[in-house]
Structures are given as C-alpha cells and as structure tokens.
Short mmCIF file of C-alpha atoms and ligand atoms in Angstrom, two decimals:
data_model
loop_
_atom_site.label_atom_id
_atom_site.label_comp_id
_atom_site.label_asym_id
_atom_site.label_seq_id
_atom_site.Cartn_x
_atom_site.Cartn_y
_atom_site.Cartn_z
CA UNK A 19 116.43 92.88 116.17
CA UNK A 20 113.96 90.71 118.45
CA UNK A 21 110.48 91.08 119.23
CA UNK A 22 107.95 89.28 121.17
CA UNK A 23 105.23 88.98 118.54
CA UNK A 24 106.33 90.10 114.62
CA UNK A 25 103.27 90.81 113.09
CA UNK A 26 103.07 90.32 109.09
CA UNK A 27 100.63 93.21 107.53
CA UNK A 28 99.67 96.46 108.04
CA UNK A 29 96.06 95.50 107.04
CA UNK A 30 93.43 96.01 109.62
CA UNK A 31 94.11 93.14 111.73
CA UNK A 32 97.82 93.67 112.02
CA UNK A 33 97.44 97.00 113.05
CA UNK A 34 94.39 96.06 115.36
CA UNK A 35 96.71 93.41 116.96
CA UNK A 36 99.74 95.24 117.50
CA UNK A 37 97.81 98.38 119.40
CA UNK A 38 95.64 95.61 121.28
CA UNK A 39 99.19 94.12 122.28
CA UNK A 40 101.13 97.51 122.94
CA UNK A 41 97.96 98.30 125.70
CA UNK A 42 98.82 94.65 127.44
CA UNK A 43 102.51 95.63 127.55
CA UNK A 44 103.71 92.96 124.71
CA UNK A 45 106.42 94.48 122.12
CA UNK A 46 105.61 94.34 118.80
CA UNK A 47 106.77 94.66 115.34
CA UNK A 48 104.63 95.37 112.19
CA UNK A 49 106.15 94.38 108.74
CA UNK A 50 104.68 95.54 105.93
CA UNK A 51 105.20 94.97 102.52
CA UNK A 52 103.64 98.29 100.95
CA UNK A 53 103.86 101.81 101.89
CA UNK A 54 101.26 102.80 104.48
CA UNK A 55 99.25 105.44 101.26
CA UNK A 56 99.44 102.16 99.35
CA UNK A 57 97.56 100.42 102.18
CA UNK A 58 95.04 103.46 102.53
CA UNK A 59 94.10 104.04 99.29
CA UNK A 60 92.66 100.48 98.62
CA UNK A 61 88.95 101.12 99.03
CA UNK A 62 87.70 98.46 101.34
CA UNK A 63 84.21 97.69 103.67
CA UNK A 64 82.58 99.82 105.69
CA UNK A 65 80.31 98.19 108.26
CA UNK A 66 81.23 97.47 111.45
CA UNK A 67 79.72 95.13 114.54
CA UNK A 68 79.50 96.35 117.52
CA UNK A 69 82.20 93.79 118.85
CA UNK A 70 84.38 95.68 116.32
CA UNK A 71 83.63 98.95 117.45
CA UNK A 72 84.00 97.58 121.24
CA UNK A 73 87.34 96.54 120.14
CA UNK A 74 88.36 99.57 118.65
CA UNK A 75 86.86 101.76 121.29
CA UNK A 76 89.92 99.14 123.61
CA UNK A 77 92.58 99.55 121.41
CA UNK A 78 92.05 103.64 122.02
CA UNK A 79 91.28 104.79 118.48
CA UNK A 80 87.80 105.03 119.20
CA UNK A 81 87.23 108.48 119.26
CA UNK A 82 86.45 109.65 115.78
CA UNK A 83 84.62 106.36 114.85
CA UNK A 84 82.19 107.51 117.58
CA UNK A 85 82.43 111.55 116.19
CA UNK A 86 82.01 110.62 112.35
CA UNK A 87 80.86 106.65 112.43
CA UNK A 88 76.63 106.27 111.32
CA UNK A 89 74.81 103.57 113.40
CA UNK A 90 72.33 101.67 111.61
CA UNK A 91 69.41 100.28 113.35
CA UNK A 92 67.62 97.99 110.83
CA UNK A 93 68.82 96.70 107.08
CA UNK A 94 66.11 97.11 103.71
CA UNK A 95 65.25 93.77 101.42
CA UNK A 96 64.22 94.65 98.24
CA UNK A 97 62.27 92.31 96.16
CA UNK A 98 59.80 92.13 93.80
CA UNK A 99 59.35 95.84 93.63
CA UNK A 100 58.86 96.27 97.32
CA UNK A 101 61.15 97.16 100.19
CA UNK A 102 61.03 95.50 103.56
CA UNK A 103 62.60 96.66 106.29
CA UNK A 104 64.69 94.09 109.04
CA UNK A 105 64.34 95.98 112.41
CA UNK A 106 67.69 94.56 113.43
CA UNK A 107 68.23 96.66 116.75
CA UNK A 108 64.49 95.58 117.43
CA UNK A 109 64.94 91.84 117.08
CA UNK A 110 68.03 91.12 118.57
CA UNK A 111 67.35 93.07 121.88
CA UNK A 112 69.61 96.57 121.31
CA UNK A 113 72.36 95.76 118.50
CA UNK A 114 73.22 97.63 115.75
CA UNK A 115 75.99 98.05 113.14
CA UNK A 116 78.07 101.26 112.08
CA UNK A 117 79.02 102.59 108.96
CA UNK A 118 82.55 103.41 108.95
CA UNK A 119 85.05 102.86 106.59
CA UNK A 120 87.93 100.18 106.88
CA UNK A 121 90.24 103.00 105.49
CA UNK A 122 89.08 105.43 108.43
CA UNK A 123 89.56 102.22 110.96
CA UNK A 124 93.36 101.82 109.17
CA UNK A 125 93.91 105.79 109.58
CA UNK A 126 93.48 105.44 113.24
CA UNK A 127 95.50 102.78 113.37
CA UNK A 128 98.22 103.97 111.97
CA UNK A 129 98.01 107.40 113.44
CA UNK A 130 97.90 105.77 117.01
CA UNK A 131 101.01 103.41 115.83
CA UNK A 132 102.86 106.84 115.39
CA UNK A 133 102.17 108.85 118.20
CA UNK A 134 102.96 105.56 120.18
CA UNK A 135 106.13 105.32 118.44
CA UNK A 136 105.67 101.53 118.17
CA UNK A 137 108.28 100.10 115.13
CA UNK A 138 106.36 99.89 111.49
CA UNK A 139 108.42 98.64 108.53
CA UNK A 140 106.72 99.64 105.34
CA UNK A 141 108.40 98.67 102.03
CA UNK A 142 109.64 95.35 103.64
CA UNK A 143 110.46 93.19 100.79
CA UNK A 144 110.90 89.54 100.42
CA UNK A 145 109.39 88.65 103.52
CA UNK A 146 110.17 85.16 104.74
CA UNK A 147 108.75 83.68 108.24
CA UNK A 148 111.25 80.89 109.10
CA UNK A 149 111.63 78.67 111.94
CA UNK A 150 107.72 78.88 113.45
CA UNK A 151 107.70 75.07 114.49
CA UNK A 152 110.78 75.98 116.90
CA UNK A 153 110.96 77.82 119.76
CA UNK A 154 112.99 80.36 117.99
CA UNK A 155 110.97 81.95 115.03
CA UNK A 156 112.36 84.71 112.93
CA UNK A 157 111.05 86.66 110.14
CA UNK A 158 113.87 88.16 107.51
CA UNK A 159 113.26 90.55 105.05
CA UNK A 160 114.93 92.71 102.67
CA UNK A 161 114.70 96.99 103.04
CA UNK A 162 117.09 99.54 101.15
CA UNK A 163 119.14 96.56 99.69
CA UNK A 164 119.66 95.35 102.78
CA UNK A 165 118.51 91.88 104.42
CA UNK A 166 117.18 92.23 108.04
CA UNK A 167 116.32 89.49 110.32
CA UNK A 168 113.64 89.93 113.52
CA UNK A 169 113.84 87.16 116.35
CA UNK A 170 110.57 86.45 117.87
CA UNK A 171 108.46 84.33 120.15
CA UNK A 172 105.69 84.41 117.58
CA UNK A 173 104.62 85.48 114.40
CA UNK A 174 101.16 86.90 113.78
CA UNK A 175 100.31 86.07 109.92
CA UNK A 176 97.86 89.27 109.35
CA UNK A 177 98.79 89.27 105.43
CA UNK A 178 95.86 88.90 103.72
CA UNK A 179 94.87 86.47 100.86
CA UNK A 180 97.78 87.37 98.82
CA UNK A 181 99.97 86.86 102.09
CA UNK A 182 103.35 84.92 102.77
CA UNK A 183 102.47 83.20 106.06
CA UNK A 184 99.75 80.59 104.94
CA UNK A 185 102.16 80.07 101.94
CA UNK A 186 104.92 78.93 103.43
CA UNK A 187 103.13 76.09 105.39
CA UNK A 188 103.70 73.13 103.53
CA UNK A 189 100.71 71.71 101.69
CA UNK A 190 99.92 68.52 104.09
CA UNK A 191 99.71 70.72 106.43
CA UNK A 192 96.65 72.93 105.57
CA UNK A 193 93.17 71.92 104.23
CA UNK A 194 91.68 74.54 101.97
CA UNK A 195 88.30 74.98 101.33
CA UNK A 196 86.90 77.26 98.65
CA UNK A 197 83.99 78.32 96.78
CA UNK A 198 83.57 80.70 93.63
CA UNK A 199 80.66 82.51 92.81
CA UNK A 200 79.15 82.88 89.14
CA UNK A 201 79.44 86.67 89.16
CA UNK A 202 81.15 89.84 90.56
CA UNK A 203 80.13 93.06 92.29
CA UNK A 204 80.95 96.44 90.49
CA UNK A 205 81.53 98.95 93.47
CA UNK A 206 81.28 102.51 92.96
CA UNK A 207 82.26 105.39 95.04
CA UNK A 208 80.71 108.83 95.03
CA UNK A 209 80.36 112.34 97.02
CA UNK A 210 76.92 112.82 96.77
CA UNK A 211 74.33 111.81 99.65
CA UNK A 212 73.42 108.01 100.35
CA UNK A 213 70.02 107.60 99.20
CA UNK A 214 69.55 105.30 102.33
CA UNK A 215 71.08 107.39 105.01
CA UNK A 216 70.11 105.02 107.96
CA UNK A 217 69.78 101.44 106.16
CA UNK A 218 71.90 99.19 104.21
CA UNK A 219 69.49 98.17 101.30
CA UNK A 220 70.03 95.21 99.77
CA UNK A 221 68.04 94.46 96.29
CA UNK A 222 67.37 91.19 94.51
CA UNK A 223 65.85 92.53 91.10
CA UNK A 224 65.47 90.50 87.63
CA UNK A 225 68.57 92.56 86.82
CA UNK A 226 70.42 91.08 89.38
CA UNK A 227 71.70 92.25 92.60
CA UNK A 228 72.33 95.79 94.01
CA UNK A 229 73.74 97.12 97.11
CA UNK A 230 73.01 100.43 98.77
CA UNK A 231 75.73 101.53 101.41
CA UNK A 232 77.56 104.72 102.48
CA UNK A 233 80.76 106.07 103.80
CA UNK A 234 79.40 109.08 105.68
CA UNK A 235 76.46 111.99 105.14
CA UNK A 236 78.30 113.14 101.88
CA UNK A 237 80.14 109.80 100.62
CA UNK A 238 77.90 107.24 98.97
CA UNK A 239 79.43 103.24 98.33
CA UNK A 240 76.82 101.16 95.76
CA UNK A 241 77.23 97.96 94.14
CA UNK A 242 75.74 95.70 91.56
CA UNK A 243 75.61 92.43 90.32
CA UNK A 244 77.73 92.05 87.36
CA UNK A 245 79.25 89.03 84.91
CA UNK A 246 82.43 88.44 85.97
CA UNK A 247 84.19 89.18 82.53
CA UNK A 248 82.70 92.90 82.73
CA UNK A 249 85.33 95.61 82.58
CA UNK A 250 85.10 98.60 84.71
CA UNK A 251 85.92 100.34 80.92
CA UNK A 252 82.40 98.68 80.20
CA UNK A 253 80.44 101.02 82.66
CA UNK A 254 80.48 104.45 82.24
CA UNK A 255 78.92 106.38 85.04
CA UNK A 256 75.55 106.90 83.28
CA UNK A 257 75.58 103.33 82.80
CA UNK A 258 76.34 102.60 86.30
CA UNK A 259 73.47 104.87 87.81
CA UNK A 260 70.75 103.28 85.56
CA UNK A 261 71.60 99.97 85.91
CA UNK A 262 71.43 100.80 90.02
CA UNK A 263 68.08 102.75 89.79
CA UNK A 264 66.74 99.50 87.83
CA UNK A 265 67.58 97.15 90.75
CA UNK A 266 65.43 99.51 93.26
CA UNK A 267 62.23 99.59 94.01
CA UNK A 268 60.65 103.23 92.24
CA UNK A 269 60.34 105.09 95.26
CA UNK A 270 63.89 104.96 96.61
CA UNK A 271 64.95 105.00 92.83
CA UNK A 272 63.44 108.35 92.48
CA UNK A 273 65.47 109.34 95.24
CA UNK A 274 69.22 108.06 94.38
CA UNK A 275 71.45 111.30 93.61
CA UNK A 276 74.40 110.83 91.05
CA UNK A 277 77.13 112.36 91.07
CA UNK A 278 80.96 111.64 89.19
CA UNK A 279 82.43 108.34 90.90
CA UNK A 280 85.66 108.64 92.65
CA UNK A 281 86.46 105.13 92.48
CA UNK A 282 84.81 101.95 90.43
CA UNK A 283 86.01 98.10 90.13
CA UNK A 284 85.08 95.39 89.76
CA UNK A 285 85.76 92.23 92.65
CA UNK A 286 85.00 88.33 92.60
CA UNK A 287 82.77 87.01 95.35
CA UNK A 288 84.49 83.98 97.04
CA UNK A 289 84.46 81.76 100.01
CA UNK A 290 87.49 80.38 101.26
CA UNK A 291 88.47 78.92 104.50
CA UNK A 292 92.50 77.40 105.35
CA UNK A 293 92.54 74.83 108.45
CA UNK A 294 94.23 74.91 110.78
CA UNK A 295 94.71 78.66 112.09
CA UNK A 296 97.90 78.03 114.18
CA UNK A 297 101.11 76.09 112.73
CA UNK A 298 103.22 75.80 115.40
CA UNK A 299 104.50 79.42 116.77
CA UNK A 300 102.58 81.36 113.97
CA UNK A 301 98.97 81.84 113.59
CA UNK A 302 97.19 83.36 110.64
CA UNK A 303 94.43 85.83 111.61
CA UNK A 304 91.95 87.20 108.82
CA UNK A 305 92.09 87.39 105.53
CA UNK A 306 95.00 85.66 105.80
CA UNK A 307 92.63 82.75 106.76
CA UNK A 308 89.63 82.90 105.49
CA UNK A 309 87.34 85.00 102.77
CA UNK A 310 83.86 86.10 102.70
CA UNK A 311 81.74 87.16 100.09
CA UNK A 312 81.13 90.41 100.72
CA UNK A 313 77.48 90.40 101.15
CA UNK A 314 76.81 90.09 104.67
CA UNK A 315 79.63 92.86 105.78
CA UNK A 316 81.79 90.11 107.69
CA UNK A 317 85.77 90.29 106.23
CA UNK A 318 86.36 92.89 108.39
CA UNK A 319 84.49 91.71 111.38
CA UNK A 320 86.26 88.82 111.28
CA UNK A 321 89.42 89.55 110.88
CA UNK A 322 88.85 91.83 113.96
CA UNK A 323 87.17 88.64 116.07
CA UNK A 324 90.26 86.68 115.25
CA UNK A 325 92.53 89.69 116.40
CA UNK A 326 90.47 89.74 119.49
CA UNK A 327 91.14 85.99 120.57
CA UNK A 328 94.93 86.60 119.38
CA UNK A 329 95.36 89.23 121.39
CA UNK A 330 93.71 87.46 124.38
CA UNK A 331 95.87 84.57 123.95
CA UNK A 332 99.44 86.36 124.18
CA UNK A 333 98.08 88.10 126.39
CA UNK A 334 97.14 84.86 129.05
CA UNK A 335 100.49 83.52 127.96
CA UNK A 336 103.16 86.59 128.99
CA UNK A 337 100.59 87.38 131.97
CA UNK A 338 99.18 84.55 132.97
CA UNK A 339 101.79 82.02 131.57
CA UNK A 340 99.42 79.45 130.39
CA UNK A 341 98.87 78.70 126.77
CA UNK A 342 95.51 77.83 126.82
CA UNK A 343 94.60 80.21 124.45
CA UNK A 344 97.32 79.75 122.30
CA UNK A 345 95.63 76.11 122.17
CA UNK A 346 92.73 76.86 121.77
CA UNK A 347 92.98 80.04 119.17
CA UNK A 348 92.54 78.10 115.38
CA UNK A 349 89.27 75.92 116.95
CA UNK A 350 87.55 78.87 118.36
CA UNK A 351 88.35 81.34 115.65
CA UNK A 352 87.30 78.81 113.22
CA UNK A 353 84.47 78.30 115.43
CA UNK A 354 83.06 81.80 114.42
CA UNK A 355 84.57 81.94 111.05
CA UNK A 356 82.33 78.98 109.17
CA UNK A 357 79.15 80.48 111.36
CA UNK A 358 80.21 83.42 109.10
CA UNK A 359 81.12 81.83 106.09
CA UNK A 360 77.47 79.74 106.81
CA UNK A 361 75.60 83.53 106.94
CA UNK A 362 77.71 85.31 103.94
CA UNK A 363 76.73 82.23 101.65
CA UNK A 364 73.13 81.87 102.80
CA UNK A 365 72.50 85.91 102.32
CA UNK A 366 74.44 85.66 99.00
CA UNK A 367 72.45 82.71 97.59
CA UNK A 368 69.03 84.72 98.68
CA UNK A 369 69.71 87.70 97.22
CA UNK A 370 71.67 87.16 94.02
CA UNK A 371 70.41 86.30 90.29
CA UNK A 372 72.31 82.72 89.32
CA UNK A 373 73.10 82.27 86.23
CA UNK A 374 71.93 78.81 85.89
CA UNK A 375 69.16 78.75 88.33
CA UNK A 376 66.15 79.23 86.10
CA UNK A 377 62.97 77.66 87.25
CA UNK A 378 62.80 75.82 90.03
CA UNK A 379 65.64 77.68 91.41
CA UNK A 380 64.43 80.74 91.44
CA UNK A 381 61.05 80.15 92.48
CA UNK A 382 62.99 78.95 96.23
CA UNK A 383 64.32 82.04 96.44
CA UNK A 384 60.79 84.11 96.09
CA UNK A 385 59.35 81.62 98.59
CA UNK A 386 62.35 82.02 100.84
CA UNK A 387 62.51 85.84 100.53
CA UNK A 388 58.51 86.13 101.47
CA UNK A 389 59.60 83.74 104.35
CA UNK A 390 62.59 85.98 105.98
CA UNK A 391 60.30 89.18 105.93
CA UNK A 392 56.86 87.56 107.03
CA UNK A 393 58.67 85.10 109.94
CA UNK A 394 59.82 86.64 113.22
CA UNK A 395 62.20 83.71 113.30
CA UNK A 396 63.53 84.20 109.87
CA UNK A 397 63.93 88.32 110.74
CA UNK A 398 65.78 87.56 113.57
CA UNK A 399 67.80 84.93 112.35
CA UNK A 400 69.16 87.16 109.67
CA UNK A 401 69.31 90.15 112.21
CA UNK A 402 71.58 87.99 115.20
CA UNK A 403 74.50 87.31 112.50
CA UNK A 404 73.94 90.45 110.70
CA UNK A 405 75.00 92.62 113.67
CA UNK A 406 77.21 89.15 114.29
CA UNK A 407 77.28 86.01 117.06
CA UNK A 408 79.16 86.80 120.25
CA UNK A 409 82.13 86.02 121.10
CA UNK A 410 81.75 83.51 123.06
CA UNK A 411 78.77 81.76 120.92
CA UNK A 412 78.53 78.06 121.66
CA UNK A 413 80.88 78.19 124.09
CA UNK A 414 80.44 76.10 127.64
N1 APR B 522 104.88 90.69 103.37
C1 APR B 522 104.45 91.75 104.10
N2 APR B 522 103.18 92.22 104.05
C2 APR B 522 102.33 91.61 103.21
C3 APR B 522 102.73 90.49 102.43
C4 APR B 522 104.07 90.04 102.53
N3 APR B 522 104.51 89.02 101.79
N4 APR B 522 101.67 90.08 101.72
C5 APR B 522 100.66 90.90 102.02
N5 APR B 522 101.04 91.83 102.94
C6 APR B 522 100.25 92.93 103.49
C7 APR B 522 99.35 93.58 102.47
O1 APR B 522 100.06 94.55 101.71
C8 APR B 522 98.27 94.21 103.35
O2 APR B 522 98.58 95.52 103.73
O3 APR B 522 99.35 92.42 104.46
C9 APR B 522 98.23 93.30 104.57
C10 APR B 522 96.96 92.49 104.66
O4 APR B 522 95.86 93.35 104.82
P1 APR B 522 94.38 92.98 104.33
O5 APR B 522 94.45 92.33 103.01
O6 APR B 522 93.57 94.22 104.47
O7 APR B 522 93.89 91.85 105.36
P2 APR B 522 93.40 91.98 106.87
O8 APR B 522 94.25 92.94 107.63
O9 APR B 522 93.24 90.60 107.37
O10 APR B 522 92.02 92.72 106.75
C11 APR B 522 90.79 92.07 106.71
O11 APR B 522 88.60 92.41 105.84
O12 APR B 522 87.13 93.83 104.81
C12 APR B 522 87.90 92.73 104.65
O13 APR B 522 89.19 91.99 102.84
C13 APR B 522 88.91 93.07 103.65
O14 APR B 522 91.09 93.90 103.92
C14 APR B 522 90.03 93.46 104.57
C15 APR B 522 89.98 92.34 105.51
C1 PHB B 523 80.07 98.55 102.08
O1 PHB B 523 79.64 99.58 102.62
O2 PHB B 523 81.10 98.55 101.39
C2 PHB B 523 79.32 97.29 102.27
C3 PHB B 523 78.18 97.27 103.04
C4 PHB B 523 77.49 96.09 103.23
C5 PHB B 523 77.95 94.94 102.64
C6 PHB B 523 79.11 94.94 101.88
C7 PHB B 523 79.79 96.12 101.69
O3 PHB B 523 77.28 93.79 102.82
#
C-alpha cells in the first residue's frame, strides 16, 4: 500500500487532518489502533474556539456543530461566595467559545471519513513508524494476523500521549518538559439541565475547586477538585452533588439539578510539552505533543491549531512545492502551544486549593482573584486566551 501522508490516530486531530487533507486533494491513510466505539465512548472536552469551529466549519462537518453546538459569550469566577462574570465576547471585540463535545466533533469526523470513503484501519496492532529520517517512510502494522506495511511521504503522529510516534524517536533527540499537579479532577456526567446554561463557571472555594460545564440543553459535565488517591468507588452520587453545591456560591447552588451520572472518573492534571514537533519526515501534532491541564479548555484547541498548520504545510508542499511550512511547523506550533501551556497553568494556579500553599500562598491568590475581576486589563487578558490567540499571534 502507499500513501502520501499516513496518519497515526483516529483521535480528533487525525481525523481533523486527514478530512482537511482529502479537501486539498492529498491521499491519506488513518491507522488506528482501537475500534472507532472504543474511540467514541471515551468522554473527552467540550469547548471549542472559534478557530476550531472555523476549522471544522472547512473541513465540511460543520453543520450540526452549528444546529446543536451552545455559544458562550462570557465565563463565571467564583470566589469567596460571590460570582463574577468575564464578559469575554465584550472584551475581546466579538469572540466567543462553543460548547460542543469532542465526541460529537469525532462523530462527524468519522461519519464524513465514511461517506468520503477515505481508507480507516481500526484495530491496527503493533504499529511501528520506520524510516521517517529518509525519504522513504513507512508505517507497518499488524491486522487479522497479518503484517501490513504503508509507504509514505510522511507520517502524521496524531496518537495521543500514550502514542507510538514520539516513542520511537530516540531520547537525544527530544527534550521533555513536564509538570504534575498536587490533585485531580473528578468529572461527572449527567442528563439533567446545566445549571449555567450560557457560562462556564469556574469556582475556587475552601473546598477546593469546581467546574460547571455542559454538553447540550439536557446533558450536564461538572468537576471538582479532588486528592489524587480518591477512587471514583469513594464518591457516590449524593456525595458528588454536595461536595459540588459546597464549591458554589448559594444562589447558583440552589439552582444545580441532580440527576443519576452516566459517567464519573477521576483524571490527573498535567503539563507536558516534547521538543521538537517534526523529526525528520514525521511530525507529532497534539496530544501526541503536548498536554494541558484541563482548566482553561485548550487540549482540544490545540491539537486542532497544530492540525491547522499541518495541514497548511502539505498542503504548500504538493501545491506549491516549497517546504516552508514543513520548516517552519514544530517552531510555530510550539509557538502557540507554551502561550497555552503559559494560560492553562496560570488559570490552574488561580483557581485551585494547593495543598501546601497555606498562608502566604493563599493570600496571592485572593489578591490576584480581586485583581482579574476589578482590572479591565486582567478581564481581558484572561478573556483573549480564553477564547484563544490567533493564529498567526506574534508573527511578522
Ligand atoms: N497505534 C495506533 N493508534 C494509536 C496508538 C498506536 N500505537 N497509540 C494511540 N493511538 C490512538 C488512540 O487510540 C487514539 O484514538 O491515537 C488516538 C489519539 O487520540 P487522542 O488521545 O484523542 O489525541 P488527539 O487526537 O491529539 O486529541 C487531542 O485534546 O481534549 C484533548 O486530550 C484530549 O483527546 C483529546 C486531545
Ligand atoms: C468540559 O466541558 O469538559 C470542560 C469545560 C471547560 C474546561 C474544561 C473542561 O476548562
């Protein structure tokens, strides 16, 4: 078999890349190593930026994201008892942010994979990418028993964390940075309304942290703050909805409706970045790459911002036959990425209970959470890399 670009992953950004590249004309192959239900049923994030939902809206599978998607116009702090609202649309001259959820954005994808007939290998086992400092990658892998090998003129490493592609580099060749947080989020699902049907609230309480986000009208996502040795055994329902209403201020606590969850666990918040993005004829694109802690929303975007200066590069190179992009893909992206990594740190540090920062510590925070909601300059701050930097940010 040969390809022009084999992309490893089904994940959002392999998928986003190989419909980006089927529109510009470039053949494609995903390989995946799960079965496409195993890759929808992990529950994922939800908000998008509008340079997501641009790029989604170019890729063509932007049609029920626009039916069934919720646009938010401003974000809620909660501190202190009291709820502030962020007028994010208002501050940063007309952007917003959509609620939408990553499985709905994989749906598409997939179903608009299909009905292009474009080549998918789920169950792909063994994956190896081989050969990606020559002119001659190839990818092999084993299906049914069987080993298969794809010849390429690049491979696209869109494999997550947990991925092959960054772990076959060898170790001089990568720098790794990484930083692990003190404590996890406990995510719930549930079919009952979101108590914040237009804002994503985020709460900083003496409890610790707590999350208010939604799927659509009828499908609520929360989160709290939780010691990372928890157990999702530990917290029963009951449990979980307390614990929430504690974190809010009364009036919106009054107002949270409960319901059985459909899904709980329990994740790790960590920041992780791998340098350099490009080895050669493969390039790593999202989480692959990089992790955020979830708290300011960008995985996703990311991984769709990387995607979006992939694309563009293959693109300029079978079109225009240059390879500037190509060259210049791991700086830019990388670019972006720590302005990211910068924001999801900063908004995790302000808003989360640390265990050892009694004191001194915490009395920053209060000052710096008066600060954000009293200072135009603070709001807006926040708001321009909440509803995230553009593209070309920095750039001469
Ligand atoms: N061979 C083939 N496929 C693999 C391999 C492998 N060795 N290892 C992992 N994969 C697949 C995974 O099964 C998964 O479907 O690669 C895919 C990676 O998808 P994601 O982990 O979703 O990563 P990505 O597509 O970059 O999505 C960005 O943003 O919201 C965040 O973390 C969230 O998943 C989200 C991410
Ligand atoms: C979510 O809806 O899952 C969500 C929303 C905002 C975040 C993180 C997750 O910052």
């Amino acid at each position: 078999m040969r390809t022009q670009v084999a992309i490893i992953g089904a994940g959002p950004s392999g998928l986003l890349l190989g419909q980006l590249l089927h529109k510009a004309g470039i053949d494609n192959i995903v390989i995946e190593r799960q079965t496409g239900e195993y890759v929808l049923g992990r529950i994922r994030a939800g908000i998008l930026e509008q340079i997501t939902t641009d790029l989604l809206r170019e890729a063509g599978v932007g049609q029920r994201l626009d039916a069934e998607g919720t646009v938010h116009h401003s974000i809620e702090l909660v501190f202190a008892g009291t709820r502030h609202a962020i007028d994010v649309h208002g501050l940063t001259g007309g952007s917003v942010v959509t609620a939408y959820g990553q499985t709905e954005m994989t749906r598409d994808l997939m179903e608009a994979r299909s009905a292009a007939n474009l080549p998918t290998i789920y169950e792909a086992a063994n994956v190896e990418v081989l050969d990606y400092d020559s002119n001659n990658p190839r990818v092999r892998y084993q299906k049914d028993g069987q080993t298969h090998e794809i010849a390429c003129d690049f491979i696209a490493g869109c494999d997550g964390f947990h991925g092959v592609c960054r772990a076959s580099v060898p170790k001089g060749a990568i720098t790794e940075f990484e930083k692990v947080y003190p404590f996890g989020w406990l995510g719930v699902l549930a079919d009952v309304p979101p108590v914040s049907p237009h804002a994503i609230v985020y709460a900083n309480s003496e409890r610790g942290f707590a999350l208010c986000s939604m799927r659509s009208l009828t499908r609520s996502r929360y989160y709290v703050q939780c010691p990372l040795d928890d157990k999702v055994e530990d917290w029963s329902d009951q449990r979980f909805w307390d614990e929430l209403r504690l974190r809010l201020d009364p009036e919106m606590a009054s107002r949270v409706i409960t319901g059985p969850t459909i899904e709980k666990s329990i994740a790790p918040l960590r920041s992780f970045v791998a340098e350099p993005m490009r080895f050669g004829r493969m390039f790593l694109a999202g989480d692959a790459a990089h992790i955020v802690p979830p708290t300011g929303a960008k995985g996703l975007n990311l991984a769709a911002s990387d995607v979006k200066y992939l694309s563009g590069a293959f693109i300029e190179y079978y079109r225009d036959k240059t390879s500037a992009g190509i060259d210049s893909y791991s700086e830019r992206c990388l670019r972006r990425v720590w302005k990211a990594e910068r924001f999801s740190w900063w908004l995790t540090t302000l808003m989360h209970r640390f265990p050892d920062t009694a004191g001194f510590g915490q009395k920053i925070q209060e000052a710096e959470l008066d600060y954000v909601v009293n200072s135009e300059a603070m709001s807006r701050s926040l708001a321009e890399n909440y509803v995230g930097l553009p593209l070309n940010f920095g750039e001469r």
